[in-house]
Amino acid sequence: MIAFVFPGQGSQHVGMGQALAEGFLECRETFEQADAALGVGISGLCFEGPAERLVLTEHTQPALLTVSTAAARALMKRGVRPGWLAGHSLGEYSAHVAAGTLSFADAVRTVCSRGRYMQEAVPVGDGAMAAVMGLEAPLVEQACREAAGEQVVSAANLNAPGQVVIAGAADAVRRAGDRAKALGARRVRALPVSAPFHCALMQPAQDRLERDLRALVVSDPAIPVVANLDAEPKRDAAAVVSALVDQVTAPVRWEQVVQRLAAEGVDTYVEVGPGNVLSGLIKRIDRGARLLSVADPDGVGRAVAALAA
């Protein structure tokens, strides 16, 4: 059983998607559709940068969605059909485009707004995120509770065994990182992000995004999408919208998502979009999994050949 999995913020890089657009008509059309939907040249930003603009959240999110959608369309046009879909944070929107839940134009506009709302929810510098390595989630959550005081800090990404990202007020994140080390964490690394995603400080962004999402035409997914929110497959439009709304302030339960996919019989994961971050995490969660990455025409060719064999 095949699952397509789609990356989130952090996987972007200048040049992403250019080879796809040059190699496949359906990919070139995807970038043209994104430019038309946004009224700006997101394709030029993907292909040429500059990096300082690409890393701005309101640009990163539609850029990654566009590259991932282009790669998924290239695979599907060549007969690769997933039985399941999932995405990490922003990647869940890419999954819903592939599932037919959201139109691509609506999705690319929505995630552009999502990125802007997230950035505006917390002034730059007031929030932070850090990766806690070598400590299991219950102890990371304990460190957050003990360090919070009157500030917000909590687990934001439950990525894999021994890898949890925390988010919240900058001072509270530093305190929680110190407490995590005292509890046995091997390493705590500050992440170069512009806002503290997936924590209670994102509530203003969630409220704004909910209005946008509830105004869209949303269809039942043609392929089940396992949600970050609760690692449950979403099979109808109402459940999809609720999961995407609540996802903004809730942790990304990626370890549970992969466990659910494996329990449903998935043994082959195709990371669709730039980078191989998700493949590295999946390897730690489901050690017997077959992993493929597709970010360019060579990746498309290798995946099609491998899956046909």
Short mmCIF file of C-alpha atoms in Angstrom, two decimals:
data_model
loop_
_atom_site.label_atom_id
_atom_site.label_comp_id
_atom_site.label_asym_id
_atom_site.label_seq_id
_atom_site.Cartn_x
_atom_site.Cartn_y
_atom_site.Cartn_z
CA MET A 1 0.00 0.00 0.00
CA ILE A 2 1.34 3.43 -1.02
CA ALA A 3 0.99 6.71 0.89
CA PHE A 4 2.00 10.12 -0.41
CA VAL A 5 3.37 12.33 2.37
CA PHE A 6 3.90 16.06 1.90
CA PRO A 7 6.50 18.24 3.68
CA GLY A 8 5.92 21.41 5.66
CA GLN A 9 7.93 24.55 6.32
CA GLY A 10 11.66 24.04 6.57
CA SER A 11 11.97 21.99 3.39
CA GLN A 12 11.99 24.98 1.04
CA HIS A 13 15.05 26.04 -0.98
CA VAL A 14 15.73 28.35 -3.90
CA GLY A 15 15.48 26.43 -7.18
CA MET A 16 12.81 24.02 -5.99
CA GLY A 17 10.37 22.93 -8.65
CA GLN A 18 12.21 24.47 -11.59
CA ALA A 19 13.29 21.15 -13.09
CA LEU A 20 9.74 19.83 -12.70
CA ALA A 21 8.33 22.85 -14.54
CA GLU A 22 10.89 22.48 -17.30
CA GLY A 23 10.39 18.73 -17.60
CA PHE A 24 6.63 18.23 -17.42
CA LEU A 25 3.75 20.21 -18.90
CA GLU A 26 1.42 19.47 -15.96
CA CYS A 27 4.02 20.87 -13.57
CA ARG A 28 4.54 24.03 -15.62
CA GLU A 29 0.77 24.51 -15.65
CA THR A 30 0.70 24.10 -11.85
CA PHE A 31 3.12 26.99 -11.40
CA GLU A 32 1.17 29.11 -13.87
CA GLN A 33 -2.03 28.39 -11.93
CA ALA A 34 -0.36 29.42 -8.66
CA ASP A 35 0.87 32.69 -10.16
CA ALA A 36 -2.63 33.44 -11.48
CA ALA A 37 -4.32 32.57 -8.17
CA LEU A 38 -2.00 34.77 -6.11
CA GLY A 39 -1.47 37.56 -8.61
CA VAL A 40 2.27 37.39 -7.91
CA GLY A 41 5.14 35.39 -9.36
CA ILE A 42 5.45 32.60 -6.79
CA SER A 43 7.12 30.49 -9.49
CA GLY A 44 9.92 33.04 -9.85
CA LEU A 45 10.40 33.04 -6.10
CA CYS A 46 10.67 29.23 -6.07
CA PHE A 47 13.08 29.11 -9.00
CA GLU A 48 15.24 32.19 -8.40
CA GLY A 49 14.64 33.47 -4.85
CA PRO A 50 15.92 35.52 -3.19
CA ALA A 51 16.10 33.23 -0.17
CA GLU A 52 15.25 36.10 2.22
CA ARG A 53 11.81 36.43 0.59
CA LEU A 54 11.22 32.71 0.15
CA VAL A 55 11.62 32.09 3.89
CA LEU A 56 8.89 34.60 4.79
CA THR A 57 6.03 32.44 6.02
CA GLU A 58 3.37 33.91 3.72
CA HIS A 59 5.63 33.06 0.73
CA THR A 60 7.01 29.75 1.99
CA GLN A 61 3.62 28.14 2.45
CA PRO A 62 2.18 28.70 -1.07
CA ALA A 63 5.59 27.96 -2.59
CA LEU A 64 5.85 24.56 -0.92
CA LEU A 65 2.22 23.74 -1.71
CA THR A 66 2.85 24.53 -5.38
CA VAL A 67 6.00 22.41 -5.68
CA SER A 68 4.39 19.49 -3.86
CA THR A 69 1.25 19.68 -6.02
CA ALA A 70 3.34 19.80 -9.19
CA ALA A 71 5.27 16.69 -8.13
CA ALA A 72 2.08 14.85 -7.14
CA ARG A 73 0.49 15.64 -10.50
CA ALA A 74 3.56 14.32 -12.31
CA LEU A 75 3.34 11.05 -10.39
CA MET A 76 -0.40 10.64 -10.84
CA LYS A 77 -0.20 11.38 -14.57
CA ARG A 78 2.23 8.45 -14.80
CA GLY A 79 -0.11 6.08 -13.04
CA VAL A 80 1.11 6.24 -9.43
CA ARG A 81 -1.99 6.23 -7.21
CA PRO A 82 -1.72 6.43 -3.42
CA GLY A 83 -4.14 4.62 -1.15
CA TRP A 84 -3.52 7.10 1.68
CA LEU A 85 -2.34 10.70 2.11
CA ALA A 86 -0.82 12.78 4.90
CA GLY A 87 1.21 15.95 5.28
CA HIS A 88 3.23 17.62 8.00
CA SER A 89 1.53 20.87 9.09
CA LEU A 90 1.29 22.91 5.85
CA GLY A 91 1.73 19.61 4.00
CA GLU A 92 -1.77 18.58 5.05
CA TYR A 93 -3.10 21.19 2.58
CA SER A 94 -1.01 19.60 -0.20
CA ALA A 95 -2.54 16.25 0.77
CA HIS A 96 -6.05 17.69 0.47
CA VAL A 97 -5.33 19.11 -2.97
CA ALA A 98 -4.17 15.64 -4.04
CA ALA A 99 -7.33 14.16 -2.49
CA GLY A 100 -9.56 16.60 -4.38
CA THR A 101 -10.86 18.10 -1.12
CA LEU A 102 -9.69 21.62 -1.96
CA SER A 103 -9.17 23.19 -5.36
CA PHE A 104 -5.54 24.08 -5.96
CA ALA A 105 -6.35 27.78 -6.46
CA ASP A 106 -8.31 27.97 -3.20
CA ALA A 107 -5.60 26.09 -1.32
CA VAL A 108 -2.75 28.27 -2.54
CA ARG A 109 -4.61 31.47 -1.62
CA THR A 110 -5.62 30.06 1.75
CA VAL A 111 -2.12 29.01 2.78
CA CYS A 112 -0.75 32.39 1.73
CA SER A 113 -3.21 33.96 4.19
CA ARG A 114 -2.45 31.23 6.74
CA GLY A 115 1.22 32.16 6.65
CA ARG A 116 0.45 35.85 7.04
CA TYR A 117 -1.97 35.25 9.91
CA MET A 118 0.59 33.09 11.72
CA GLN A 119 3.30 35.71 11.30
CA GLU A 120 1.04 38.51 12.52
CA ALA A 121 -0.21 36.57 15.56
CA VAL A 122 3.04 37.02 17.50
CA PRO A 123 5.58 39.86 17.05
CA VAL A 124 8.91 38.66 15.65
CA GLY A 125 11.22 37.82 18.53
CA ASP A 126 8.48 37.29 21.11
CA GLY A 127 8.05 33.61 20.25
CA ALA A 128 10.44 30.75 19.61
CA MET A 129 10.66 27.06 18.77
CA ALA A 130 13.30 24.49 19.72
CA ALA A 131 13.93 20.85 18.87
CA VAL A 132 14.44 18.58 21.86
CA MET A 133 16.48 15.51 20.95
CA GLY A 134 16.84 12.28 22.88
CA LEU A 135 13.93 12.73 25.29
CA GLU A 136 10.55 11.05 24.99
CA ALA A 137 7.39 13.13 24.63
CA PRO A 138 5.98 12.69 28.17
CA LEU A 139 9.18 14.10 29.69
CA VAL A 140 9.27 16.95 27.17
CA GLU A 141 5.70 17.80 28.11
CA GLN A 142 6.70 17.67 31.79
CA ALA A 143 9.57 20.08 31.10
CA CYS A 144 7.13 22.48 29.42
CA ARG A 145 4.67 22.37 32.32
CA GLU A 146 7.40 22.96 34.87
CA ALA A 147 8.98 25.82 32.89
CA ALA A 148 5.89 27.67 31.70
CA GLY A 149 5.10 29.84 34.70
CA GLU A 150 2.51 32.29 33.37
CA GLN A 151 3.77 31.99 29.79
CA VAL A 152 2.95 29.59 26.97
CA VAL A 153 5.28 26.72 26.06
CA SER A 154 4.18 23.30 24.82
CA ALA A 155 5.00 20.43 22.48
CA ALA A 156 4.36 21.59 18.92
CA ASN A 157 5.64 18.73 16.75
CA LEU A 158 5.70 15.15 18.02
CA ASN A 159 7.88 14.09 15.13
CA ALA A 160 9.46 10.73 15.99
CA PRO A 161 10.75 8.78 18.98
CA GLY A 162 13.14 11.10 20.81
CA GLN A 163 12.41 14.11 18.60
CA VAL A 164 9.91 16.69 19.86
CA VAL A 165 9.71 20.37 18.89
CA ILE A 166 8.47 22.84 21.49
CA ALA A 167 6.98 26.29 20.88
CA GLY A 168 5.82 29.30 22.84
CA ALA A 169 7.06 32.53 24.38
CA ALA A 170 10.78 32.90 23.78
CA ASP A 171 11.78 33.00 27.47
CA ALA A 172 9.56 30.03 28.30
CA VAL A 173 11.02 27.98 25.43
CA ARG A 174 14.53 28.66 26.76
CA ARG A 175 13.49 27.62 30.27
CA ALA A 176 11.79 24.48 28.98
CA GLY A 177 14.87 23.60 26.96
CA ASP A 178 17.04 23.89 30.07
CA ARG A 179 14.58 21.78 32.05
CA ALA A 180 14.50 19.17 29.27
CA LYS A 181 18.28 18.88 29.43
CA ALA A 182 18.07 18.43 33.19
CA LEU A 183 15.58 15.60 32.58
CA GLY A 184 17.99 13.87 30.19
CA ALA A 185 17.63 15.43 26.74
CA ARG A 186 20.69 14.82 24.62
CA ARG A 187 20.46 18.18 22.86
CA VAL A 188 18.17 21.18 22.52
CA ARG A 189 18.47 23.22 19.34
CA ALA A 190 16.79 26.57 18.71
CA LEU A 191 15.02 26.61 15.33
CA PRO A 192 15.36 29.52 12.89
CA VAL A 193 11.64 30.31 12.64
CA SER A 194 9.80 33.61 12.60
CA ALA A 195 6.87 32.55 14.82
CA PRO A 196 5.95 29.87 17.41
CA PHE A 197 3.75 27.57 15.34
CA HIS A 198 1.29 24.99 16.72
CA CYS A 199 0.84 26.43 20.19
CA ALA A 200 -1.79 28.53 22.00
CA LEU A 201 -0.13 31.78 20.88
CA MET A 202 -1.46 31.03 17.38
CA GLN A 203 -5.11 31.43 18.49
CA PRO A 204 -5.53 34.79 16.67
CA ALA A 205 -4.32 33.13 13.47
CA GLN A 206 -6.67 30.19 13.98
CA ASP A 207 -9.66 32.49 14.42
CA ARG A 208 -8.88 34.38 11.21
CA LEU A 209 -8.17 31.21 9.22
CA GLU A 210 -11.40 29.57 10.35
CA ARG A 211 -13.44 32.28 8.62
CA ASP A 212 -11.52 31.71 5.39
CA LEU A 213 -11.79 27.93 5.48
CA ARG A 214 -15.51 27.91 6.23
CA ALA A 215 -16.11 30.15 3.19
CA LEU A 216 -14.52 27.66 0.77
CA VAL A 217 -16.14 24.97 -1.34
CA VAL A 218 -14.79 21.77 0.27
CA SER A 219 -15.43 18.25 -1.06
CA ASP A 220 -15.20 14.87 0.62
CA PRO A 221 -11.64 13.54 0.05
CA ALA A 222 -11.40 10.98 -2.74
CA ILE A 223 -8.46 9.44 -0.85
CA PRO A 224 -8.41 9.38 2.98
CA VAL A 225 -6.10 11.94 4.61
CA VAL A 226 -4.72 11.17 8.07
CA ALA A 227 -4.84 14.42 10.04
CA ASN A 228 -2.07 15.95 12.13
CA LEU A 229 -4.64 16.83 14.80
CA ASP A 230 -5.54 13.34 15.99
CA ALA A 231 -3.95 10.87 13.53
CA GLU A 232 -7.44 9.93 12.34
CA PRO A 233 -8.38 9.63 8.65
CA LYS A 234 -10.65 12.41 7.42
CA ARG A 235 -13.21 11.17 4.91
CA ASP A 236 -15.77 14.01 4.77
CA ALA A 237 -15.60 17.74 4.13
CA ALA A 238 -16.84 18.88 7.55
CA ALA A 239 -14.22 16.80 9.38
CA VAL A 240 -11.50 18.16 7.07
CA VAL A 241 -12.34 21.78 7.81
CA SER A 242 -12.48 21.24 11.55
CA ALA A 243 -9.12 19.45 11.52
CA LEU A 244 -7.44 22.17 9.45
CA VAL A 245 -8.81 24.88 11.76
CA ASP A 246 -7.76 23.19 15.00
CA GLN A 247 -4.37 22.23 13.54
CA VAL A 248 -3.15 25.84 13.90
CA THR A 249 -2.87 25.73 17.70
CA ALA A 250 -2.61 21.96 18.20
CA PRO A 251 0.57 19.88 18.02
CA VAL A 252 1.49 18.00 14.86
CA ARG A 253 1.27 14.33 15.89
CA TRP A 254 3.49 13.03 13.10
CA GLU A 255 4.67 9.90 14.93
CA GLN A 256 1.04 8.88 15.46
CA VAL A 257 0.16 9.74 11.84
CA VAL A 258 2.81 7.33 10.54
CA GLN A 259 1.79 4.67 13.05
CA ARG A 260 -1.81 4.98 11.81
CA LEU A 261 -0.73 4.70 8.17
CA ALA A 262 1.31 1.59 8.99
CA ALA A 263 -1.66 0.09 10.84
CA GLU A 264 -3.77 0.65 7.71
CA GLY A 265 -1.31 -1.40 5.68
CA VAL A 266 0.94 1.30 4.24
CA ASP A 267 4.41 -0.07 3.58
CA THR A 268 5.65 2.41 0.94
CA TYR A 269 5.91 6.15 1.59
CA VAL A 270 6.54 8.63 -1.22
CA GLU A 271 7.70 12.02 0.07
CA VAL A 272 6.25 14.37 -2.52
CA GLY A 273 7.98 17.76 -2.59
CA PRO A 274 11.36 19.21 -1.70
CA GLY A 275 13.72 17.60 0.78
CA ASN A 276 13.65 14.30 2.64
CA VAL A 277 12.86 15.42 6.20
CA LEU A 278 9.77 13.23 6.42
CA SER A 279 11.61 10.19 5.07
CA GLY A 280 14.14 10.54 7.87
CA LEU A 281 11.37 10.71 10.48
CA ILE A 282 9.44 7.80 8.99
CA LYS A 283 12.57 5.65 9.04
CA ARG A 284 12.69 6.12 12.81
CA ILE A 285 8.98 5.34 13.29
CA ASP A 286 8.40 2.47 10.85
CA ARG A 287 11.76 0.78 10.35
CA GLY A 288 10.52 -1.63 7.72
CA ALA A 289 9.05 1.07 5.50
CA ARG A 290 10.04 1.53 1.88
CA LEU A 291 10.88 5.20 1.25
CA LEU A 292 10.97 7.22 -1.96
CA SER A 293 11.48 10.97 -2.47
CA VAL A 294 10.15 12.94 -5.43
CA ALA A 295 11.24 16.53 -5.95
CA ASP A 296 12.45 16.57 -9.58
CA PRO A 297 12.05 14.65 -12.85
CA ASP A 298 14.70 12.09 -11.86
CA GLY A 299 12.78 11.41 -8.64
CA VAL A 300 9.56 11.01 -10.61
CA GLY A 301 11.26 8.52 -12.93
CA ARG A 302 12.81 6.53 -10.09
CA ALA A 303 9.51 6.36 -8.19
CA VAL A 304 7.51 5.28 -11.24
CA ALA A 305 10.05 2.58 -12.08
CA ALA A 306 10.34 1.34 -8.50
CA LEU A 307 6.61 1.17 -7.95
CA ALA A 308 5.98 -0.51 -11.29
CA ALA A 309 8.56 -3.17 -10.39
#
